Coordinates of C-alpha atoms in Angstrom, one line a residue:
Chain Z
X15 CA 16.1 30.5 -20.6
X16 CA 14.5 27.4 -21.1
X17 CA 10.3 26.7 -21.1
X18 CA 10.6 23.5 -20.9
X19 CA 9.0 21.7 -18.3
X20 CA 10.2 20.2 -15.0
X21 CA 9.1 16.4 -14.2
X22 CA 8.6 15.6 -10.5
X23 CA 7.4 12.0 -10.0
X24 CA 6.5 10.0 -6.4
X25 CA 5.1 6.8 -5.4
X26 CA 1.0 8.6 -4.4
X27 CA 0.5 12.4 -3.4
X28 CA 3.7 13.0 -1.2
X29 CA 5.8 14.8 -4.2
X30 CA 3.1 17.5 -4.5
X31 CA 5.1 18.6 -1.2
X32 CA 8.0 19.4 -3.4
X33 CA 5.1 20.6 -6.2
X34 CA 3.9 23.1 -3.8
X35 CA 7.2 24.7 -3.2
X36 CA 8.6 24.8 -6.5
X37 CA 4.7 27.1 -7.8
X38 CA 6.1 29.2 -5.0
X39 CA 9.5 29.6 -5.7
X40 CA 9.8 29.5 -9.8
X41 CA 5.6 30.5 -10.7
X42 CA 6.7 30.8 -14.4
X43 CA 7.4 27.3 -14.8
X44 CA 5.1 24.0 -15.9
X45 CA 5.1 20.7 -14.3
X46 CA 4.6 17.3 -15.1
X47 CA 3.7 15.3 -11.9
X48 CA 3.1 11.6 -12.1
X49 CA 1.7 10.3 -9.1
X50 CA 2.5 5.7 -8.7
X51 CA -1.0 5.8 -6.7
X52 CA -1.6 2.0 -8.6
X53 CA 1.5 1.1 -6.5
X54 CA 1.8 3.0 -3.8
X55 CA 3.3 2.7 -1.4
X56 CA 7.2 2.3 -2.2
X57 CA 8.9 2.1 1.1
X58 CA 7.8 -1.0 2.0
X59 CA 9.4 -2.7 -1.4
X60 CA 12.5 -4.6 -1.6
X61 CA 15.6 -2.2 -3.6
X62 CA 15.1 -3.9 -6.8
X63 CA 11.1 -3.5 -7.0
X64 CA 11.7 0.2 -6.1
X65 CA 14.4 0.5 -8.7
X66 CA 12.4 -1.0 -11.1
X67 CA 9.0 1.3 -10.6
X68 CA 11.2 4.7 -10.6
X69 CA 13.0 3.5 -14.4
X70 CA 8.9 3.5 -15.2
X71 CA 8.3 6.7 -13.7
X72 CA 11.0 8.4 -15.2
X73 CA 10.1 6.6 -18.7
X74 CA 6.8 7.8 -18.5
X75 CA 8.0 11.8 -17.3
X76 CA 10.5 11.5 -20.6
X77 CA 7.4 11.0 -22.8
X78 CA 7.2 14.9 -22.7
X79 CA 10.5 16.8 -23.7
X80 CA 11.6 18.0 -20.2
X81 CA 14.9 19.9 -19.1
X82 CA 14.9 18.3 -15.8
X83 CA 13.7 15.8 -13.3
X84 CA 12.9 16.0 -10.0
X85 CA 12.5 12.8 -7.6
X86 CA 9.8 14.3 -5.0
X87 CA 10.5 10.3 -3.1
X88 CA 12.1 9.9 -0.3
X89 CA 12.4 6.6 -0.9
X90 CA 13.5 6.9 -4.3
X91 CA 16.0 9.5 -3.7
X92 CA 17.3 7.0 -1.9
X93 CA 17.5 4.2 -3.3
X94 CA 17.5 4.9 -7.0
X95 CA 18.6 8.5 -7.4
X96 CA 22.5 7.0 -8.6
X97 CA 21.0 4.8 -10.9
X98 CA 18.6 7.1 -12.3
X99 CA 21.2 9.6 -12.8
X100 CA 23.5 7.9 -14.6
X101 CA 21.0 6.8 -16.9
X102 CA 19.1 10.2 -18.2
X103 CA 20.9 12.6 -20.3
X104 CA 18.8 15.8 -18.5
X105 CA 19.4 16.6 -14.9
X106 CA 17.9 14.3 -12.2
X107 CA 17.8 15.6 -8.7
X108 CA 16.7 14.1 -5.8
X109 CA 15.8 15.3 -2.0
X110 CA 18.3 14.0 0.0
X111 CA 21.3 16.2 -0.3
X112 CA 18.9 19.5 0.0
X113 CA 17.4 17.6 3.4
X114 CA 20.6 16.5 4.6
X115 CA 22.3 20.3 4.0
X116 CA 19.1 22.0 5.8
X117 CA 19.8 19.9 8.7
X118 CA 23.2 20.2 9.4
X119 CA 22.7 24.1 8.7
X120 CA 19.9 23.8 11.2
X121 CA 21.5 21.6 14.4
X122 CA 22.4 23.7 17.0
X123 CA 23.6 20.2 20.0
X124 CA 24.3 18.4 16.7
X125 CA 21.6 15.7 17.7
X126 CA 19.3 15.4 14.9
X127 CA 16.2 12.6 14.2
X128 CA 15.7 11.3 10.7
X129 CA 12.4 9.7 9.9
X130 CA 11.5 7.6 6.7
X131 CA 10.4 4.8 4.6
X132 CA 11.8 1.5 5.8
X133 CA 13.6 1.4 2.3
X134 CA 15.5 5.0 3.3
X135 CA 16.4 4.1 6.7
X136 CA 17.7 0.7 5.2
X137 CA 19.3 2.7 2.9
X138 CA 21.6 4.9 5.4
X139 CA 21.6 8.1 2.3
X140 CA 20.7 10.8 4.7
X141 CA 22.9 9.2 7.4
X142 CA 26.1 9.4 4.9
X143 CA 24.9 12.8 3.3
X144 CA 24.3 14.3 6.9
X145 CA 28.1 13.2 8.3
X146 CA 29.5 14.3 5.0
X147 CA 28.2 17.9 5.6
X148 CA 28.7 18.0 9.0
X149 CA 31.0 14.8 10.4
X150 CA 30.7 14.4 14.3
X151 CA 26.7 14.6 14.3
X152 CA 24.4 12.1 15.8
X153 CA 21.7 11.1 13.5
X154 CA 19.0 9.1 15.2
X155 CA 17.0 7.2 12.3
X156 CA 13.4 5.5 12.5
X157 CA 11.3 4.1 10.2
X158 CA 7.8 5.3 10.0
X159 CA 6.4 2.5 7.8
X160 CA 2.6 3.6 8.5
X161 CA 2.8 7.3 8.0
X162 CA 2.4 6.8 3.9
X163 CA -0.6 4.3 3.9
X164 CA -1.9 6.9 6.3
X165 CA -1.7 10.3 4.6
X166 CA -2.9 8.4 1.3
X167 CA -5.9 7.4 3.3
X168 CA -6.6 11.0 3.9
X169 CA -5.7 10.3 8.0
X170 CA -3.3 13.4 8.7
X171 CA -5.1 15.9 10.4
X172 CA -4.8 17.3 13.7
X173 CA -7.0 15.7 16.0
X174 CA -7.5 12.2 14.5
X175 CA -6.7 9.6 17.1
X176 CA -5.1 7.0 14.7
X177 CA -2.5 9.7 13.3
X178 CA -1.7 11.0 16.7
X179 CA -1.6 7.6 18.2
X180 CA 1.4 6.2 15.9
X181 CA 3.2 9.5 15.6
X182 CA 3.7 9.6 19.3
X183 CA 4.8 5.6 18.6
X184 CA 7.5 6.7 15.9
X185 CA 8.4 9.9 17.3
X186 CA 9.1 9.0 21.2
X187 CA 12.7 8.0 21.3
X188 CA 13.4 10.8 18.9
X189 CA 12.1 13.0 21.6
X190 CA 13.7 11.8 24.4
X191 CA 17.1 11.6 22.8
X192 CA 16.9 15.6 22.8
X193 CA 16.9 16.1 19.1
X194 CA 16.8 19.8 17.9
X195 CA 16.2 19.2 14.5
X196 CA 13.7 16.3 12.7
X197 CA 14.3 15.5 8.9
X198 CA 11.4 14.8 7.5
X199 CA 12.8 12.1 5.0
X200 CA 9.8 11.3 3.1
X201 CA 7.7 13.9 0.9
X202 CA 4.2 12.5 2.2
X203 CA 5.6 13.7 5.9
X204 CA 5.0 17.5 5.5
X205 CA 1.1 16.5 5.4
X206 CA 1.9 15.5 8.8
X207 CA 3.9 18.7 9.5
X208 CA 0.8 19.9 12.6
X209 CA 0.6 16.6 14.4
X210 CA 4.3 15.9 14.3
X211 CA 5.1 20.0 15.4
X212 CA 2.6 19.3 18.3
X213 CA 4.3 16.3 19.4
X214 CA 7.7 17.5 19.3
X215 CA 7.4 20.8 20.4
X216 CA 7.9 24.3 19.2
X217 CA 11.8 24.1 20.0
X218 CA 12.2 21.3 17.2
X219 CA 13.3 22.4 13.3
X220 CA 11.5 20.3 11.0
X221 CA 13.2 19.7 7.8
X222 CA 10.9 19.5 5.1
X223 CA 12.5 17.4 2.4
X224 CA 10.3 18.1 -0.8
X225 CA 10.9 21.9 0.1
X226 CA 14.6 21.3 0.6
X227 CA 14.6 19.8 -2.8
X228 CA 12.5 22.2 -4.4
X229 CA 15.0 24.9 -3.4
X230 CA 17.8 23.0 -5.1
X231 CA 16.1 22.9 -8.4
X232 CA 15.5 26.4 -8.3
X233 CA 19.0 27.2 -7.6
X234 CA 20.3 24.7 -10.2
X235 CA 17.9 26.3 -13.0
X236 CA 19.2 29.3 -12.2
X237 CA 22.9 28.9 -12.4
X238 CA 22.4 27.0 -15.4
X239 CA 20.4 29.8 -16.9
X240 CA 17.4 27.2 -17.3
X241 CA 14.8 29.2 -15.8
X242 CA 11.4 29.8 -17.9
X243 CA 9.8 33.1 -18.8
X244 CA 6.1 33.0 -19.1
X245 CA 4.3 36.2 -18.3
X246 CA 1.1 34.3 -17.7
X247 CA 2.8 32.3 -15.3
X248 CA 3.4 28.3 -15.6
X249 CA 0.9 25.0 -15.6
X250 CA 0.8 22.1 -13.7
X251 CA -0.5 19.0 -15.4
X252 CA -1.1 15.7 -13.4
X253 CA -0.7 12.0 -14.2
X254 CA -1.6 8.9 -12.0
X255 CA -1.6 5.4 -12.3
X256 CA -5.1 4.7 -10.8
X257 CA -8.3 6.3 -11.1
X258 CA -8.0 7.1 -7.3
X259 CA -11.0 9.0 -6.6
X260 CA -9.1 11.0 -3.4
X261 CA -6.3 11.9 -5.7
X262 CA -8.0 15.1 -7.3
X263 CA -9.5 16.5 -4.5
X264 CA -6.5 16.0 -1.7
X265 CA -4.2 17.1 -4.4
X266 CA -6.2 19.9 -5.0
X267 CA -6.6 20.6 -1.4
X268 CA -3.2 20.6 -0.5
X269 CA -1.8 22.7 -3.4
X270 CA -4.3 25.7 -2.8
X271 CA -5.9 25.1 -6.0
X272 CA -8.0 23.2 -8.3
X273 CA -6.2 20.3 -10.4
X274 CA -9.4 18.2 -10.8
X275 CA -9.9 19.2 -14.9
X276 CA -5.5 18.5 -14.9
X277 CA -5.5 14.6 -14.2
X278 CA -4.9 12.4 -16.5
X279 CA -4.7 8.2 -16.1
X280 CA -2.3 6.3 -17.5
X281 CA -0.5 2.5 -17.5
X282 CA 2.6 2.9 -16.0
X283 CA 3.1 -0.9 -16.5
X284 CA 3.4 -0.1 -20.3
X285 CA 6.6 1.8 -19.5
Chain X
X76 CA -9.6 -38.4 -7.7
X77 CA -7.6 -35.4 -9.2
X78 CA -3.9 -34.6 -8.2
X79 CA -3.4 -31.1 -9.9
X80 CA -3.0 -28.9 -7.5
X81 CA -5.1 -25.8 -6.1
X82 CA -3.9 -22.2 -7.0
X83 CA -4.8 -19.7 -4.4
X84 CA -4.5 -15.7 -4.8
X85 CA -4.5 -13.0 -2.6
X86 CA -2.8 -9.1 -2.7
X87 CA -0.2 -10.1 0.1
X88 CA -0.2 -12.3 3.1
X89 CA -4.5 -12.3 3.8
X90 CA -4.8 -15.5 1.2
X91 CA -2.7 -17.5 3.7
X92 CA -6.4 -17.5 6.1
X93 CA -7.3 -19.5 3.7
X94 CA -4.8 -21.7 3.3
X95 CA -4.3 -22.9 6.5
X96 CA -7.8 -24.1 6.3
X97 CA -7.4 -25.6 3.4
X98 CA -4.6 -27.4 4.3
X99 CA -6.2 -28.6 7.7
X100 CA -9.6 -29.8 6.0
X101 CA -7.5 -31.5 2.4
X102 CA -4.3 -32.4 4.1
X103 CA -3.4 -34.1 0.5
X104 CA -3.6 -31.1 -1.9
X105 CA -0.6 -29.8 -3.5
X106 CA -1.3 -25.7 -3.5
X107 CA 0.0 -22.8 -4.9
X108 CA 0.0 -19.6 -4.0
X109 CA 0.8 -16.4 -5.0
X110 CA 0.3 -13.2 -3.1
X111 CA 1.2 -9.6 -5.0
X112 CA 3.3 -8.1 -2.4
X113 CA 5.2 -5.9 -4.7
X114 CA 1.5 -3.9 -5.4
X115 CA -0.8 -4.7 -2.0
X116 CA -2.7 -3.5 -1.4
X117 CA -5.7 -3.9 -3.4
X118 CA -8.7 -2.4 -1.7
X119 CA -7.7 1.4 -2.3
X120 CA -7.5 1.1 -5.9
X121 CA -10.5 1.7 -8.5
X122 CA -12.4 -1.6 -9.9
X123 CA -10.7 -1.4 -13.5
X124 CA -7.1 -1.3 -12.0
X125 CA -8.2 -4.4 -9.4
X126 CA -9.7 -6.5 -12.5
X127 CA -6.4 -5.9 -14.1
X128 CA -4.1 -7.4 -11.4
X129 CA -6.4 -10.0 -10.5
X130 CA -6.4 -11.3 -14.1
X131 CA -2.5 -11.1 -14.1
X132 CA -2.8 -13.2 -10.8
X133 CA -5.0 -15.7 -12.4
X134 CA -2.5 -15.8 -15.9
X135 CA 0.5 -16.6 -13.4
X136 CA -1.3 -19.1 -11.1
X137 CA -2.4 -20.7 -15.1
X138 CA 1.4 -21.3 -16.1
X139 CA 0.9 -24.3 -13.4
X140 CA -1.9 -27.2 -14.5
X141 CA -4.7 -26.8 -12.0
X142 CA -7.8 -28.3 -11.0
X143 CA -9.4 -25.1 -9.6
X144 CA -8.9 -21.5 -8.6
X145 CA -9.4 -20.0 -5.4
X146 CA -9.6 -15.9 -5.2
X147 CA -8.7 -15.9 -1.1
X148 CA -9.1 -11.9 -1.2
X149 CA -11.9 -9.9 -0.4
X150 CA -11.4 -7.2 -2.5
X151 CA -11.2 -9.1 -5.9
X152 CA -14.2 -12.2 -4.9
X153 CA -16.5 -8.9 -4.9
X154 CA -15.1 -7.0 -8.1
X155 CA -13.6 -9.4 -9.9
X156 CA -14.8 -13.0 -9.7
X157 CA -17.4 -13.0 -12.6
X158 CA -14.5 -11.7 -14.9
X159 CA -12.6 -14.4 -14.0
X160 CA -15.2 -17.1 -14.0
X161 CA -16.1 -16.1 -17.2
X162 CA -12.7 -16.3 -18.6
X163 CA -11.2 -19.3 -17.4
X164 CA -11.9 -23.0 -18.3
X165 CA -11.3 -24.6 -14.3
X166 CA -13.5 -23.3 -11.5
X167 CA -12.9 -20.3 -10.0
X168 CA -14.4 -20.2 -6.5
X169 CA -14.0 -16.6 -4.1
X170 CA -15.0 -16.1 -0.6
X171 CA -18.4 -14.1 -0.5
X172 CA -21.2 -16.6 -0.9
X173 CA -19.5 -19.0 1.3
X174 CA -18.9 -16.1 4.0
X175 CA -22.6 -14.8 3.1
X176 CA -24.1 -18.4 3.9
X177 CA -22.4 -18.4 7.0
X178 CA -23.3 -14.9 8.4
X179 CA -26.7 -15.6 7.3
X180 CA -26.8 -19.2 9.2
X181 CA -25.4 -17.6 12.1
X182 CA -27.3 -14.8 12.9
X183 CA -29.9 -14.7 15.4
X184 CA -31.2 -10.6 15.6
X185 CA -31.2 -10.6 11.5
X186 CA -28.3 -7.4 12.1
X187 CA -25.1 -8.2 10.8
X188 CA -22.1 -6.2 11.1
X189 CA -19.8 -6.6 7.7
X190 CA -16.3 -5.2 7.1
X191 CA -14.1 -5.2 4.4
X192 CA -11.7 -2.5 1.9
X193 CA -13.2 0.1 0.4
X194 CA -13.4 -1.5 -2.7
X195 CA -15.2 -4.6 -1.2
X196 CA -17.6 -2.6 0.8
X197 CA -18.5 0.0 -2.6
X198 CA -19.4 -3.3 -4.7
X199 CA -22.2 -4.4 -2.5
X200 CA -21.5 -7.9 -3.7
X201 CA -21.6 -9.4 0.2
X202 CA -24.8 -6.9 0.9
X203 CA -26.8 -8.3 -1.9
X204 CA -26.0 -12.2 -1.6
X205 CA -26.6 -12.1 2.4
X206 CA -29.9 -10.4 1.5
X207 CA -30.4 -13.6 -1.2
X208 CA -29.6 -15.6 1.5
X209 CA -31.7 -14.3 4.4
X210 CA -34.3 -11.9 3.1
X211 CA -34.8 -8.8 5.7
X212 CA -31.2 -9.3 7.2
X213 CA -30.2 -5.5 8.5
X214 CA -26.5 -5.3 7.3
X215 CA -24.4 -2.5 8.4
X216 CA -21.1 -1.9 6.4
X217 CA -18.0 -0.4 7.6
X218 CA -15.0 0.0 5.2
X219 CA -11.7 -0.7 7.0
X220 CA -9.1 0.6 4.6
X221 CA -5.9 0.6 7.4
X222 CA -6.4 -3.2 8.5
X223 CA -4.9 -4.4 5.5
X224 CA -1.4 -1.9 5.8
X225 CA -1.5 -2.3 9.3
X226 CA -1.8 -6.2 9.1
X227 CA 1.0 -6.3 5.8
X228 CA 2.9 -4.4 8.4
X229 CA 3.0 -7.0 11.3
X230 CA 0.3 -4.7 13.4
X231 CA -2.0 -7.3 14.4
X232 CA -1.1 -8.4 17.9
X233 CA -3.4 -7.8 20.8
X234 CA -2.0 -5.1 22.8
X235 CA -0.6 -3.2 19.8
X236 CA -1.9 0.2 20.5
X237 CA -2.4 1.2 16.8
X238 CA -4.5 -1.6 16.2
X239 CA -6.7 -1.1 19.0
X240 CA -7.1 2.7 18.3
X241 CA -7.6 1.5 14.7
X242 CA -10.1 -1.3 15.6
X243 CA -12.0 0.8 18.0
X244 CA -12.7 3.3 15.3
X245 CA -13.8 1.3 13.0
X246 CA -16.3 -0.9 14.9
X247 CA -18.0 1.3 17.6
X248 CA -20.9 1.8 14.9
X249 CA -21.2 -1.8 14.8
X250 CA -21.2 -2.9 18.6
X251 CA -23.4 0.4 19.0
X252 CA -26.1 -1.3 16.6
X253 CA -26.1 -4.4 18.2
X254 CA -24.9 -6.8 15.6
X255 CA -24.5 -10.3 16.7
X256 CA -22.3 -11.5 13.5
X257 CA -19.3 -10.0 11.7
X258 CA -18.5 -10.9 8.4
X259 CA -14.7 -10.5 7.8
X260 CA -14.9 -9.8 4.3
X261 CA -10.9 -9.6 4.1
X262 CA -8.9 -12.7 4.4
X263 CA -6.5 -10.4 6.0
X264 CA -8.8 -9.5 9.2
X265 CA -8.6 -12.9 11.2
X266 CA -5.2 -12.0 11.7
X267 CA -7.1 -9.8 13.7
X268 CA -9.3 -11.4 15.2
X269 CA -8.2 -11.4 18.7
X270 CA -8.3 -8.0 18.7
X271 CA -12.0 -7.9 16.9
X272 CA -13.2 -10.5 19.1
X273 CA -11.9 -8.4 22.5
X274 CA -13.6 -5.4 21.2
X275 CA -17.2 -6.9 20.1
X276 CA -17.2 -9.0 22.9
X277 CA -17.7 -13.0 22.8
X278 CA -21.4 -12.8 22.1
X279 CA -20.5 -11.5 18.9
X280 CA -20.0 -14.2 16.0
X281 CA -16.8 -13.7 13.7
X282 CA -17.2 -15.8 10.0
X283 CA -13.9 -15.8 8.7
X284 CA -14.3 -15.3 4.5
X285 CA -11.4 -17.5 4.2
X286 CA -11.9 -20.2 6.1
X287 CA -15.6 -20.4 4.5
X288 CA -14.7 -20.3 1.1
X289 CA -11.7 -22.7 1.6
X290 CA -14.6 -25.3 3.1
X291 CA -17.3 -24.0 0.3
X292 CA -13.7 -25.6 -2.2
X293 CA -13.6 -28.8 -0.5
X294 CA -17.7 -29.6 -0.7
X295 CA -16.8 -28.7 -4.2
X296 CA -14.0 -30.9 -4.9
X297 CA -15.6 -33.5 -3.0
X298 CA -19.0 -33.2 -5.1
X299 CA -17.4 -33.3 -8.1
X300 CA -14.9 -36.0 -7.7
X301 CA -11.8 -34.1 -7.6
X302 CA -9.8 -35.0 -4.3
X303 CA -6.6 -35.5 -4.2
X304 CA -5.0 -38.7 -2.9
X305 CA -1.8 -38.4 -1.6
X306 CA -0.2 -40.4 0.9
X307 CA 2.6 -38.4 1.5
X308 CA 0.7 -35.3 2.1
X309 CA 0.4 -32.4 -0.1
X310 CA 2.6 -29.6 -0.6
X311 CA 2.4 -25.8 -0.5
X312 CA 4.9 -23.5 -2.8
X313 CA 4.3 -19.9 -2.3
X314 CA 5.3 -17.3 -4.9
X315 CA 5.4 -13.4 -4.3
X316 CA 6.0 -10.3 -6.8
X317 CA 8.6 -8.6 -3.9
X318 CA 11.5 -10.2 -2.5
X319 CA 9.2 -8.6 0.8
X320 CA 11.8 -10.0 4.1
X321 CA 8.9 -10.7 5.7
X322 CA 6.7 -12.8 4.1
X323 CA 8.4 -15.9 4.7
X324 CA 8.3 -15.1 8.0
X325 CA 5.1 -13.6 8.9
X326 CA 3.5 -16.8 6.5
X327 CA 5.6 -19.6 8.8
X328 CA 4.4 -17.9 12.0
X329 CA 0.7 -18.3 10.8
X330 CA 0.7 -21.1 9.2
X331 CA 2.6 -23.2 11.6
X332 CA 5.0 -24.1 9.3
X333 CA 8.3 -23.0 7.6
X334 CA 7.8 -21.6 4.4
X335 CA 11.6 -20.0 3.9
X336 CA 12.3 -22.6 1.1
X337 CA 9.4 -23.0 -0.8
X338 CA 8.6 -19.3 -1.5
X339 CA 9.6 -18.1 -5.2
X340 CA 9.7 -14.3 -6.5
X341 CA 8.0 -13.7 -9.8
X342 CA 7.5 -10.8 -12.5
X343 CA 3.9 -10.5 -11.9
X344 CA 4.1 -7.6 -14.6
X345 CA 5.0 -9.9 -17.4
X346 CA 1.4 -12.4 -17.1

């Protein structure tokens, strides 16, 4: 047993995909989010600013005495994941390997699309993570560099033009090459989970990544014995870089519940 | 006659409006420019976090001997600029009164259509000095928080069907109202303004922030004695906080010049 908390970072409000999933799996633990909404986005960024931002993150997280952290990023998973890893002394995981495992448990033609940040398609991790579980598949990658400014504006809902409009751009020659199964390679993406369903069609798995990662954790806490045992169930306490007014109430929103009094602000730049 | 250069700011590649005018009307001024690519954009974040960049801009831009400053962004000429006026010893000149002047000059129904970030559009600052300017002016304010992602992201060619979808959106409330003048209150948007234009219509007067507060800088060096002479020409050295691939390129292709050798990376973080 161990009570102490798990720290899941991401560039804006994307991780709380991995948050969501990891209240539903392990409801005794407490998490420590921190939420780069002063820099979002990441994808965009060259490696080394990316690199760079997630030492921060992490810096910050390891403020609080944590058993174990968990890159909700796409893009940092990555890009930085090695170099994070070797660095900490506690566990850090990351989303790709979970992602990459669901897929190629998934595939049924062994055709499957991989969207992302332009800094994880450049990076070619799910690529080499998907051929090492299953070699012989065809991975069909495209960046999606709009879909993050879009979900932090608030813009992924069924039925808004804008959203529909690109995802139909991104998501086209996915289609037509006949993939069975979508990784989505980016945490901000399951916010986008109705529109890009409705695009691809029922007959499509989607991969959620934060989910897939989330899973991992759980099983790596309990093989190690780490789990937490609270009776009156775990907390979830919030940081972001900004005062980002949307933050609170999409965050809340999303996760089913009210973090609004959990937020704190901070200056990542001092880390 | 005063050879120090000009520094000009922006969050990313908008500043470079400015530029080019700049560099058309004072062909002999050395200028130097920074845009913050590794944290644009700036017109989503909260007032306190924009005054904080802005004034790291500004600290950079002040490691070179300059004769003036020039805050080619939207977002920080309408939360930021008394800040810096106040606490720097060289003028420092932004783009809303000059764009106000020009909106106002240019108007002949008194109803004029302004757009801008979110954080441009919440200060008021372009509202209240057009209202200064022309007393009884109907001005109709649309935030436009995509343009400037879309725009970093090389989405603002006519016939990009995410622009137009985008643009559309945004504007209908202004066409509907009749407004005969549209303040571009981001030096990001005349990268769009083919696609503006189309949609308004050519009856519709654009003033392009930039361009009016890069003239509004040469009546004031020109007032005050403080040309440059050069025979040779100036120069322009750009500096970014990314190693962005595109900036060089997206800045050649719009200022009509090749940039690849005089752009410089910097650790904005450290000013």
């Amino acid at each position: 047993m161990d009570n102490r908390p798990i720290g899941v970072f991401d560039s804006g409000l994307g991780g709380l995909t991995a948050v969501r999933e990891l209240c539903r799996l392990l409801p005794e633990e407490d998490i420590v989010y921190f939420g780069d909404t002063g820099r979002v986005p990441y994808g965009s960024r060259s490696r080394e600013t990316i690199v760079k931002y997630a030492r921060q993150d992490v810096a910050f997280l390891r403020t609080f005495d944590l058993k174990a952290i968990v890159i909700a990023c796409g893009t940092v998973s990555t890009t930085a994941l090695d170099t994070l890893a070797a660095e900490n002394p506690i566990p850090v995981l990351g989303v790709v390997v979970p992602a990459a495992k669901a897929a190629a448990e998934a595939t049924h033609n062994g055709t499957i699309g991989l969207i992302g940040t332009q800094a994880s398609i450049r990076s070619g991790a799910y690529e080499r993570c998907i051929q090492t579980q299953r070699p012989g598949t065809v991975v069909l990658a495209q960046p999606c560099p709009l879909f993050v400014p879009l979900v932090e504006n608030g813009r992924f809902h069924r039925g808004d033009v804008v959203i529909e409009t690109v995802a139909a751009e991104y998501l086209q020659p996915l289609k037509q090459a006949g993939v069975d199964t979508l990784v989505l390679g980016c945490t901000h993406y399951p916010l986008l989970e109705e529109v890009i369903s409705d695009y691809m069609g029922p007959e499509v798995t989607l991969i959620n990544a934060g989910a897939a990662g989330a899973r991992a954790v759980a099983d790596r806490l309990r093989e190690t014995d780490a789990l937490a045992s609270r009776k009156e169930g775990g907390s979830c306490r919030c940081f972001v870089s900004d005062r980002q007014e949307d933050f609170a109430r999409i965050a809340s929103t999303f996760l089913g519940w009210d973090v609004s009094g959990a937020v704190g602000q901070i200056d990542i730049s001092r880390y």
